[in-house]
Short mmCIF file of C-alpha atoms in Angstrom, two decimals:
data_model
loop_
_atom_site.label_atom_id
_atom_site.label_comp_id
_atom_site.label_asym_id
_atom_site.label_seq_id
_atom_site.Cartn_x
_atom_site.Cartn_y
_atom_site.Cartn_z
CA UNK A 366 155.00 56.24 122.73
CA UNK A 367 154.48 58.89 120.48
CA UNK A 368 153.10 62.55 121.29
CA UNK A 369 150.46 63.38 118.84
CA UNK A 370 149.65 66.88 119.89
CA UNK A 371 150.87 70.19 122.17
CA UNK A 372 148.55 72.26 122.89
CA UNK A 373 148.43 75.06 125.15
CA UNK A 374 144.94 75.85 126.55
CA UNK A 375 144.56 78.33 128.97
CA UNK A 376 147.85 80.68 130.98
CA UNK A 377 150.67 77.98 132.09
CA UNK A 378 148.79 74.95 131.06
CA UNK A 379 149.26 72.35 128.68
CA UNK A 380 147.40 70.05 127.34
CA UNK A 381 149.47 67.02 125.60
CA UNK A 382 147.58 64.07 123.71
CA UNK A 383 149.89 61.00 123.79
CA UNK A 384 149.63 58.02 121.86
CA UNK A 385 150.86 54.47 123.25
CA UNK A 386 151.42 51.56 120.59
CA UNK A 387 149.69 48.64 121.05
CA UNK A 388 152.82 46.31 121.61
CA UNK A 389 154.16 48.04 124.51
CA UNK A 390 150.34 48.58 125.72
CA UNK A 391 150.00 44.29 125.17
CA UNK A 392 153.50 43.96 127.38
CA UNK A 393 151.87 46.40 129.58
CA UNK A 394 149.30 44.08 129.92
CA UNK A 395 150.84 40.65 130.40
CA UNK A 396 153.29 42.36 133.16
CA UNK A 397 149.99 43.05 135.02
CA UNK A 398 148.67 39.68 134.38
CA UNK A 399 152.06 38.46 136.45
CA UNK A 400 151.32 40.67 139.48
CA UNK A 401 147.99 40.33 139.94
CA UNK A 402 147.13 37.05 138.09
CA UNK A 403 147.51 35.10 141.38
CA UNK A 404 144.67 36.22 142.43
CA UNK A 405 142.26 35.62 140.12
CA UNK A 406 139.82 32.55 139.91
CA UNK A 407 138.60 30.81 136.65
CA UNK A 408 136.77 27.86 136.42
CA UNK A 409 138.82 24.67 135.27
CA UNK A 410 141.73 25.86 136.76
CA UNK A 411 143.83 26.32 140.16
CA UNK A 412 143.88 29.81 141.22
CA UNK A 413 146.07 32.07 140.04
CA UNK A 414 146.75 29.23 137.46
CA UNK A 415 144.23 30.44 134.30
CA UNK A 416 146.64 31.57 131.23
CA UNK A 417 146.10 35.38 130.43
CA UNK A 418 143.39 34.34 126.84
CA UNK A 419 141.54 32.32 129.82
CA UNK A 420 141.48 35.32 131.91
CA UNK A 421 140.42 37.65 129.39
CA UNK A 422 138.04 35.40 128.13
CA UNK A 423 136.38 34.72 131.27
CA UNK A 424 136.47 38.55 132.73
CA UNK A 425 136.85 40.44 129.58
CA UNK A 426 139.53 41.83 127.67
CA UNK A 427 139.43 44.80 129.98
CA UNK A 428 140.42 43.47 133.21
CA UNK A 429 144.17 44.40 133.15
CA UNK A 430 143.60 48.00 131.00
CA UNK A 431 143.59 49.88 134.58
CA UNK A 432 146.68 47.99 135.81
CA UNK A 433 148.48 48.18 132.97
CA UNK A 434 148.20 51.79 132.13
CA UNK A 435 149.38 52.33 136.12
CA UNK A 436 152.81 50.30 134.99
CA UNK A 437 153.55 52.83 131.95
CA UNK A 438 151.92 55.74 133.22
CA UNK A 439 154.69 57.98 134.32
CA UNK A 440 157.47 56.74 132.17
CA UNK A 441 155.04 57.43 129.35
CA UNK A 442 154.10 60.94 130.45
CA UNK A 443 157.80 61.78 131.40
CA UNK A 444 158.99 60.66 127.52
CA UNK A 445 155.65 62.73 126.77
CA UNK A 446 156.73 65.99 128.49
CA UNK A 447 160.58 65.64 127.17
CA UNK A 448 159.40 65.54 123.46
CA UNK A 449 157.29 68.47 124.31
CA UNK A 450 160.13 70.58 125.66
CA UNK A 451 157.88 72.01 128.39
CA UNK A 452 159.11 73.08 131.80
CA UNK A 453 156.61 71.59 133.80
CA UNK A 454 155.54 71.95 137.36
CA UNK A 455 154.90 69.33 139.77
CA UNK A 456 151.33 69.58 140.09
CA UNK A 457 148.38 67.48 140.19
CA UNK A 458 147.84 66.43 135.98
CA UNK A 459 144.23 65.94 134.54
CA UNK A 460 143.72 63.02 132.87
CA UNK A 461 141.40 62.19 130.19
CA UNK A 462 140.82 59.18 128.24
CA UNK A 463 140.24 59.27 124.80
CA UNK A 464 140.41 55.78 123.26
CA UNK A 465 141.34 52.27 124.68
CA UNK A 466 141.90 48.75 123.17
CA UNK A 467 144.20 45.70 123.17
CA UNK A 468 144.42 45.64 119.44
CA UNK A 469 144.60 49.91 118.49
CA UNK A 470 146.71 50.72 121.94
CA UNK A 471 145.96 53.43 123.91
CA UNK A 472 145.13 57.21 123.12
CA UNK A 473 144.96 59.77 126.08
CA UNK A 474 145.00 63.59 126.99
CA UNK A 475 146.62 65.28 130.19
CA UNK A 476 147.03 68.73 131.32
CA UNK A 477 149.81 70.13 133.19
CA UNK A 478 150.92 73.19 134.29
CA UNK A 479 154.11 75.01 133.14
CA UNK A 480 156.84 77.22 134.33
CA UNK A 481 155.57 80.28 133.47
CA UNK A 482 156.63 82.80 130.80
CA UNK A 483 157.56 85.88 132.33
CA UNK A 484 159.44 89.34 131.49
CA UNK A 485 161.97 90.68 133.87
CA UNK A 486 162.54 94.98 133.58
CA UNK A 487 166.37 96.18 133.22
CA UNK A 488 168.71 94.49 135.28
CA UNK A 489 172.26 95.82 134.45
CA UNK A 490 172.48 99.11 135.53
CA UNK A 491 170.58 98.90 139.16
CA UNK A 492 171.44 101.72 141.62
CA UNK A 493 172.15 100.63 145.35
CA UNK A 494 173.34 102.58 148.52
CA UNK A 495 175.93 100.23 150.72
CA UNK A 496 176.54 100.87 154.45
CA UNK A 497 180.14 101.16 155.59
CA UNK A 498 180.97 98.67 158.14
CA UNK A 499 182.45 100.53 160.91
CA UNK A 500 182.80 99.19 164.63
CA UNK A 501 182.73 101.66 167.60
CA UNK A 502 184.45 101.61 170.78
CA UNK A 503 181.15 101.37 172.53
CA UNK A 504 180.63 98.11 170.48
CA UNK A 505 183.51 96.16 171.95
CA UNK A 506 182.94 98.16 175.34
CA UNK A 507 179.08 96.70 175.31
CA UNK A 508 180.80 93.00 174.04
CA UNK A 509 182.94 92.91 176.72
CA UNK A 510 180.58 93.52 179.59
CA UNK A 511 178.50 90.90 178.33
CA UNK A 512 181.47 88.82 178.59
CA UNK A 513 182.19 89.51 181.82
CA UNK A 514 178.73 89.23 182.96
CA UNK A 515 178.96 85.72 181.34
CA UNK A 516 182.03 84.81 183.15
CA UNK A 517 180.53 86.86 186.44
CA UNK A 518 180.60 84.68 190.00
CA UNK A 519 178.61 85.00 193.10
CA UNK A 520 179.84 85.90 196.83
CA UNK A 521 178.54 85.23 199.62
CA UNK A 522 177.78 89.04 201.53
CA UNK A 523 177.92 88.65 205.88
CA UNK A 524 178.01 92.47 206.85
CA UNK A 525 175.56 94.12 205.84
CA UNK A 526 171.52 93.80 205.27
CA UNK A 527 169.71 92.32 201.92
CA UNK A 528 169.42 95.19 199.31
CA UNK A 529 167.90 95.17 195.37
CA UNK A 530 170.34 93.22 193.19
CA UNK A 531 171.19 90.67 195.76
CA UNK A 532 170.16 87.46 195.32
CA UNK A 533 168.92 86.14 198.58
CA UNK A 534 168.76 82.53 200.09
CA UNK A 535 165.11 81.82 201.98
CA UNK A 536 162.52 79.31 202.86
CA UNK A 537 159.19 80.47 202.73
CA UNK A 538 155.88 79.34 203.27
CA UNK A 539 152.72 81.53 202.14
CA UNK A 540 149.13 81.74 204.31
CA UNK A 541 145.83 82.69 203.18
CA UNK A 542 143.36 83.30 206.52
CA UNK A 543 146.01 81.59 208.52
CA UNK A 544 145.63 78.07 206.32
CA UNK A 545 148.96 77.16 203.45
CA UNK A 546 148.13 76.68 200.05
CA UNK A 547 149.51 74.75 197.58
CA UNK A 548 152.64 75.43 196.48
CA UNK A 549 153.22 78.33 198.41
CA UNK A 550 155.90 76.77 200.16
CA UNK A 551 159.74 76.21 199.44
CA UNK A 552 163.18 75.85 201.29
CA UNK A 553 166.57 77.14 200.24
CA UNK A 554 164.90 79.08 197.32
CA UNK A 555 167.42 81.62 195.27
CA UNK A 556 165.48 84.93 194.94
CA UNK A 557 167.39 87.71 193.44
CA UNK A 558 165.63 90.61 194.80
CA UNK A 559 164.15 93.08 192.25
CA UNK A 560 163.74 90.54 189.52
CA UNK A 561 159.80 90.69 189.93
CA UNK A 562 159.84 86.84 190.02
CA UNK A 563 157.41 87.36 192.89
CA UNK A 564 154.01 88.76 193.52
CA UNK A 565 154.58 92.86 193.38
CA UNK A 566 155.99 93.75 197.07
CA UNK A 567 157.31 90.26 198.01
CA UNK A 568 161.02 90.95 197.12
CA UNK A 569 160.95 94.93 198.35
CA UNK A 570 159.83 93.56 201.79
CA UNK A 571 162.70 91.22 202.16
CA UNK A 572 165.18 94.07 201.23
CA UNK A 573 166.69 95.09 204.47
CA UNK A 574 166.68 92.56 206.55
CA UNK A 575 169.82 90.00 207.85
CA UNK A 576 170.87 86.34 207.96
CA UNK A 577 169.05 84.60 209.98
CA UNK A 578 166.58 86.64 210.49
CA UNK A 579 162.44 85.25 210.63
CA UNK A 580 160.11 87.74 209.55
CA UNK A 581 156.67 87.86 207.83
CA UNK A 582 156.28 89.33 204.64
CA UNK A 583 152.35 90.49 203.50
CA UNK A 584 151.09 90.84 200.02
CA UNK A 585 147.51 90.71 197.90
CA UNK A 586 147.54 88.08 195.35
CA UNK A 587 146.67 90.39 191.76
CA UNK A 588 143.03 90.13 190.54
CA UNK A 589 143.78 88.31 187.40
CA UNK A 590 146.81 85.27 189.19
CA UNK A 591 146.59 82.48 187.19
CA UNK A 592 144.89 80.23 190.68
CA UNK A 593 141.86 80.99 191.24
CA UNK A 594 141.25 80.22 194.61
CA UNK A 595 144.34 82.87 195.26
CA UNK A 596 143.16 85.87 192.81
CA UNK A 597 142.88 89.20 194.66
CA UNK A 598 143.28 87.31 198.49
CA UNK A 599 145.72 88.75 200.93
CA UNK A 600 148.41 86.48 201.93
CA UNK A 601 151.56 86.34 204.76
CA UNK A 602 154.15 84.54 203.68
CA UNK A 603 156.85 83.25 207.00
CA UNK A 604 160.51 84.08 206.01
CA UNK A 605 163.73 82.67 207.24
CA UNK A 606 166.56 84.28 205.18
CA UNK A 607 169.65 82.00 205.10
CA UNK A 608 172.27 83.34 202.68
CA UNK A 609 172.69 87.39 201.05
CA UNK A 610 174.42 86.60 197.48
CA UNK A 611 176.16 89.29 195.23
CA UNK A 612 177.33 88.69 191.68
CA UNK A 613 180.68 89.67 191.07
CA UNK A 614 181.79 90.74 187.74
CA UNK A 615 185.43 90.57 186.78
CA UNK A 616 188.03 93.42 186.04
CA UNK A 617 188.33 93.62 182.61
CA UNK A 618 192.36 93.60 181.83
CA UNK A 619 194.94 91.30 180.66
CA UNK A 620 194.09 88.66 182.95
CA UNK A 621 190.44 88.58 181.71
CA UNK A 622 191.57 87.95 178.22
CA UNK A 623 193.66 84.92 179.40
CA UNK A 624 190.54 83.63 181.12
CA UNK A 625 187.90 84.05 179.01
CA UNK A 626 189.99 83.25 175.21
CA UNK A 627 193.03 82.31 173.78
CA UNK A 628 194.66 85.95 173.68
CA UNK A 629 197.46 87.18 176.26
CA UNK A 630 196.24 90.81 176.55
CA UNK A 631 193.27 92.47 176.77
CA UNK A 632 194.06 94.99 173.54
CA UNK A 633 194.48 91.21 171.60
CA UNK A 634 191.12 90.29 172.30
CA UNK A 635 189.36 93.88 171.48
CA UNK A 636 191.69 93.69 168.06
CA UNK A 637 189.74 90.47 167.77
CA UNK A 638 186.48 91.69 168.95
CA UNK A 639 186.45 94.30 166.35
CA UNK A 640 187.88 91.98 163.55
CA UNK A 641 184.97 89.42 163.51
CA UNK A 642 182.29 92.54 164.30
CA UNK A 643 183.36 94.34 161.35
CA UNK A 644 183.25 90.84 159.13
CA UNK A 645 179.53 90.26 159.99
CA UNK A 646 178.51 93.77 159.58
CA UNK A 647 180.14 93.67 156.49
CA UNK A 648 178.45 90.43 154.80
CA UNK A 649 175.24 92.11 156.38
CA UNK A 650 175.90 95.57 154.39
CA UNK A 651 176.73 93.07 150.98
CA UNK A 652 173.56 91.00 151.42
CA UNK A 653 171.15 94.42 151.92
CA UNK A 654 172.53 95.69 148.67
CA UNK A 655 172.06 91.92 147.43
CA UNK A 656 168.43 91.46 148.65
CA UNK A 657 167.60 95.84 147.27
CA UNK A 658 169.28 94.93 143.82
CA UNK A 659 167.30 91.63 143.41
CA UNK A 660 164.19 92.83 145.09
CA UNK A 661 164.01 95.82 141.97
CA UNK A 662 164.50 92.87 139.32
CA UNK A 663 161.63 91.02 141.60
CA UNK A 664 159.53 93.92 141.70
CA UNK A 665 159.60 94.23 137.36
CA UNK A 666 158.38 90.75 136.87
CA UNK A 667 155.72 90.78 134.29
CA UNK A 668 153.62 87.48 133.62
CA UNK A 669 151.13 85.04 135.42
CA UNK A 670 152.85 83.32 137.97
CA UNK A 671 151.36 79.30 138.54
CA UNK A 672 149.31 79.07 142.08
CA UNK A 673 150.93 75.58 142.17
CA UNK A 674 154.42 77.33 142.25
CA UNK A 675 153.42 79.45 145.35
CA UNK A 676 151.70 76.14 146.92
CA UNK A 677 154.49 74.23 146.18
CA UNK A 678 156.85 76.45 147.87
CA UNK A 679 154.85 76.90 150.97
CA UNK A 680 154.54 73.25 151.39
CA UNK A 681 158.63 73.17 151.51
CA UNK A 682 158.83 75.85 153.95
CA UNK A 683 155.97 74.12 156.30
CA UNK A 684 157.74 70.74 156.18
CA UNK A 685 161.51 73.23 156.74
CA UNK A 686 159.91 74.36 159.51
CA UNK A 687 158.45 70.82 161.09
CA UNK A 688 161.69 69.05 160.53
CA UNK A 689 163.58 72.16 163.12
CA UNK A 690 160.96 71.58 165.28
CA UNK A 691 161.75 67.75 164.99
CA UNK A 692 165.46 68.39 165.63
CA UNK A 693 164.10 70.38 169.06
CA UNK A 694 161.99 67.65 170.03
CA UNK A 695 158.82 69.31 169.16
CA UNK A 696 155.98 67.80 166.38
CA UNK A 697 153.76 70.49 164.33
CA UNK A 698 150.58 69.38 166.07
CA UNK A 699 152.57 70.02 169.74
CA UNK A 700 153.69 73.41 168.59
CA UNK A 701 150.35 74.52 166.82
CA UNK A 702 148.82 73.46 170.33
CA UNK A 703 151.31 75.95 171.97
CA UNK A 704 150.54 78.89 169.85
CA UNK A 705 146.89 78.73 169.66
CA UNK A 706 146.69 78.10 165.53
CA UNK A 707 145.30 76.56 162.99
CA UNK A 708 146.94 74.75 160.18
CA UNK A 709 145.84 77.54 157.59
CA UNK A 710 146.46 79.89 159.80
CA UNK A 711 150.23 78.86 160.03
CA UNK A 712 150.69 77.92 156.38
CA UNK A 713 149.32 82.01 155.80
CA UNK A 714 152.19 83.38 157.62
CA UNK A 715 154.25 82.01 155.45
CA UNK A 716 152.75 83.08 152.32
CA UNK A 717 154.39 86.36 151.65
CA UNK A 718 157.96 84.93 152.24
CA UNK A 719 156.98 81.56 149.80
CA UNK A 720 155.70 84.18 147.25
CA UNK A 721 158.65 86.62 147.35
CA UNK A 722 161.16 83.52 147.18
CA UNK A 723 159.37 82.05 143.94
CA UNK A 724 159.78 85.50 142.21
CA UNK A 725 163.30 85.87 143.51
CA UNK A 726 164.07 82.37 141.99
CA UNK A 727 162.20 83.36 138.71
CA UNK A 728 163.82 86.53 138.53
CA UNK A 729 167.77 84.55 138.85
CA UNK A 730 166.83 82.01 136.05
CA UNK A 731 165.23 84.67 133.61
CA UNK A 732 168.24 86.68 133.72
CA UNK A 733 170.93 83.09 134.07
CA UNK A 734 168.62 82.07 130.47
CA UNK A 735 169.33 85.89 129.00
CA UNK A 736 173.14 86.02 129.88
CA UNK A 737 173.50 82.11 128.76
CA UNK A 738 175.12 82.13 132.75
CA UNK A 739 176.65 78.35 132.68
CA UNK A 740 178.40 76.95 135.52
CA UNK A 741 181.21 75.00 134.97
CA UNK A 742 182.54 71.20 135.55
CA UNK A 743 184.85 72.13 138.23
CA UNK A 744 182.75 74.35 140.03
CA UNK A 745 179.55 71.66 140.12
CA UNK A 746 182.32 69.18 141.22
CA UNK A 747 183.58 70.99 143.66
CA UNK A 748 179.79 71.87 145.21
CA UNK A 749 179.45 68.47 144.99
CA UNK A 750 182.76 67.84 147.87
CA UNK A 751 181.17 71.07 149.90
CA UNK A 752 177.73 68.87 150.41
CA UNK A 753 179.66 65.41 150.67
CA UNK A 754 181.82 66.98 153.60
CA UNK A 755 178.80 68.73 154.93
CA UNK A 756 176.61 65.94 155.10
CA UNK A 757 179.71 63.40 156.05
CA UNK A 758 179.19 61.20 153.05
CA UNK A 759 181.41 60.44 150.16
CA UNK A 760 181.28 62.42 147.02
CA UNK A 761 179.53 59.89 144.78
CA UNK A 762 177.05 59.29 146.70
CA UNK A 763 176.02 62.27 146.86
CA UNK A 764 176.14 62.77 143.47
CA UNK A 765 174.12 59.32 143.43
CA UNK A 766 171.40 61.28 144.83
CA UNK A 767 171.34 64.47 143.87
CA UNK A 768 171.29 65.24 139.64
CA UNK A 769 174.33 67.12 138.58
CA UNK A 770 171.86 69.30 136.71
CA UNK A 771 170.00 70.41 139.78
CA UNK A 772 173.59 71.51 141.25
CA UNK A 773 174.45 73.36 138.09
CA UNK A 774 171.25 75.37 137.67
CA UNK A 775 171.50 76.60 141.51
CA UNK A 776 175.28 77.27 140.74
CA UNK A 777 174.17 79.52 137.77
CA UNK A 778 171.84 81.38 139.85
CA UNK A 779 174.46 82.23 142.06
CA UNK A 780 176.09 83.72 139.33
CA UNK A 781 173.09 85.48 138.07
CA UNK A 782 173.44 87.33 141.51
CA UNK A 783 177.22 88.08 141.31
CA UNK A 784 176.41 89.39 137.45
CA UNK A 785 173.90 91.69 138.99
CA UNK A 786 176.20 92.93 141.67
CA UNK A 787 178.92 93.18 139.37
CA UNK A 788 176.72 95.46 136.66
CA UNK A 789 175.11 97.69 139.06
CA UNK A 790 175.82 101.12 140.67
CA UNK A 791 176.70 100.82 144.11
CA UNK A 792 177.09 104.04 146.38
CA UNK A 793 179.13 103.49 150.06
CA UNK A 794 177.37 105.62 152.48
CA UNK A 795 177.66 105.98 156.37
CA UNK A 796 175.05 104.22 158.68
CA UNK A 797 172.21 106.28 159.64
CA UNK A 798 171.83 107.02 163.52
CA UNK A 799 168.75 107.51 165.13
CA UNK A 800 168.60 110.10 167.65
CA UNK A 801 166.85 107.96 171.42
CA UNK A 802 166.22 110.24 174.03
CA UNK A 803 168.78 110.07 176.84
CA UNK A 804 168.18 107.31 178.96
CA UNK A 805 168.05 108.03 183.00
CA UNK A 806 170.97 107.12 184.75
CA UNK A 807 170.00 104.73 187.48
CA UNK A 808 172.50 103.97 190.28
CA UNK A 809 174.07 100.50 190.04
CA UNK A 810 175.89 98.78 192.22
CA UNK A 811 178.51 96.30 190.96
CA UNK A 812 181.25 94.53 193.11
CA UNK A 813 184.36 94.02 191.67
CA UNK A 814 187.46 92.36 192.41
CA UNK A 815 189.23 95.24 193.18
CA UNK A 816 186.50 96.33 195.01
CA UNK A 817 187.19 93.48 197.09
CA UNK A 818 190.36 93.96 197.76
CA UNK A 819 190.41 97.14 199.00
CA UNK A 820 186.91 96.40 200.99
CA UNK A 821 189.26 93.45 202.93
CA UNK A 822 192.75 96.21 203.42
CA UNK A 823 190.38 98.89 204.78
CA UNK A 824 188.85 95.92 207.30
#
């Protein structure tokens, strides 16, 4: 093979003339004879049993020329593009033919598109504000609750009548003019009343009443209920209530911490709280100055970016995105089914993320090419362990299947973004609080433990 000419012919694309000799275009040939030759009939012999001159002598020299250039095809273009020294994208290549024969080889054009050549705007230098991390006692306060909530148990409640909150045990069967519908009926069901699980008025009219009771409740089915036959009809639904049910949270001391995680006291597990919620608000604050500082590189990119590159990275986000729905169970037709869209219409939500990640990427290897950022054979090595453990394989394997040079280029990268980080001006300043109006204090009624207790000594 031999590349004749390089030339570029419009923004990003290439168009490279390549030359193959006719000996390898002749072994081309007879290694297409041997795969498809068995198929071939020629008078005077068996089939499949006519010697190659036969073949061509009987069909025309031609008959393998398709085949044959199929066999070298990419290996050719690939030696093609490497002589070149182009940074090409994969994309869809035209092909042209320019000249064919047994005896002069083969002569032919294709166009490709290239990485493209852009210009990035100062990137040493940047200005960026960083939020302190800081935890609150409220923070912990609010974790904790949620904790206990989490850890919260229900009790059964004999003296007194159903109120909002509880959750009540009933059976219940509903009546439209004095006939039951369909699935208006149910026995032992777990209502928590105030939850608006039920048609508006339901729940208030079982608020109230006690155990054992029988009672009617009556309510009007809303205009726009997703039956039908119900929609805007007046129904009485027969009650029996069975059980009154209250959550009960826990106290939140010493003991709660032994419960609910491996610390003895209640001040170790707030210390620990606080720890790990000032760690993740503090990676958060590092990748906001991250994303600003790379976002103003991003945002100075000058130079005609491929359409293939966007496409391309679109395509990997779609298929990202189908193989976490495969993980759930789910397929891409199933979920587009769910949410009403089209195909286009999902791959154009994605389209301002796929752009801003090709730029960001662009951005990284302009500056990794300017700064000659290299990473070294210890750190590729050692990313190379990370995936094997990651993935549970062995090392060499992985490194069977991955190129060391892909591993090295995203290491530099990484390092593009540290050299940013490291070169810019970054100013600490204090989180900015926006002022809510006061919310209104609603009454809430939570039993406790101790609440218990006392409850059972004043009985």
């Amino acid at each position: 093979m031999s590349l004749k000419e390089t030339k570029k012919v419009a923004a990003n694309r290439y168009e490279l003339e390549i030359i193959v000799e006719a000996p390898r275009f002749q072994e081309a040939i007879k290694e297409a004879y041997k795969q498809n030759g068995s198929k071939i009939m020629v008078p005077g012999f068996r089939k499949g049993k006519a010697p190659l001159s036969f073949v061509e002598k009987y069909y025309g020299t031609e008959i393998f020329f398709e085949d044959a250039i199929n066999l070298i095809y990419s290996d050719v273009v690939e030696e093609a593009i490497e002589e070149s020294g182009l940074k090409v994208i994969n994309d869809k290549m035209d092909f042209d033919m320019v000249s064919i024969s047994k005896e002069e080889g083969v002569d032919f054009k294709v166009t490709l598109t290239t990485y493209p050549e852009i210009e990035i705007g100062e990137y040493k230098g940047l200005k960026a504000e960083k939020v302190i991390a800081k935890v609150s006692e409220g923070e912990i306060t609010a974790q904790l609750e949620a904790m206990a909530e989490r850890n919260a148990r229900m009790i059964s409640v004999e003296d007194r009548a159903a109120a909002l909150g509880d959750t009540a045990v009933i059976d219940f069967e509903g009546f439209v003019d004095g006939v039951a519908f369909d699935g208006g009926k149910a026995e032992g069901h777990n209502l928590e009343l105030g939850s608006g699980q039920f048609i508006p008025g339901f729940e208030d009219q079982i608020v109230g009443h006690n155990i054992g009771e029988e009672f009617d409740v009556n309510v009007t089915f809303p205009e726009e209920y997703g039956a039908a036959e119900l929609a805007g009809k007046e129904a009485v639904f027969k009650i029996k209530l069975h059980e009154i049910k209250l959550r009960e949270l826990p106290e939140i001391d010493d003991e709660f911490a032994k419960d609910v995680s491996e610390f003895d006291t209640l001040a170790e597990l707030k210390a620990d709280l606080e720890a790990k919620a000032l760690e993740r608000k503090t990676k958060a604050a590092e990748e906001e100055v991250e994303n600003d500082l790379v976002q103003q590189i991003v945002d100075s990119i000058k130079g005609e970016i491929p359409e293939a590159m966007f496409e391309n990275r679109l395509n990997q986000s779609v298929e990202e995105f189908a193989y976490r729905l495969q993980s759930q169970g789910l397929d891409m037709n199933t979920y587009l089914k769910y949410t009403n869209a089209s195909m286009d219409d999902f791959k154009a939500s994605f389209r301002p993320q796929a752009e801003s990640q090709v730029k960001f990427r662009l951005a990284l290897e302009k500056i990794v090419e300017l700064e000659k950022i290299e990473a070294t054979e210890e750190e590729i090595n050692e990313q190379f362990e990370k995936m094997a453990k990651d993935y549970g394989m062995e090392a060499d394997k992985v490194k069977a299947a991955i190129p060391a040079t892909e591993i090295a280029k995203d290491l530099a990268v990484g390092k593009a973004i540290d050299f940013i980080k490291e070169n810019a001006v970054i100013t600490e300043v204090e989180a900015k609080t926006e002022k809510k109006p006061a919310a209104k204090k609603t009454a809430a009624k939570k039993t406790t433990k101790k609440a218990a207790e006392e409850k059972k000594d004043a009985e």
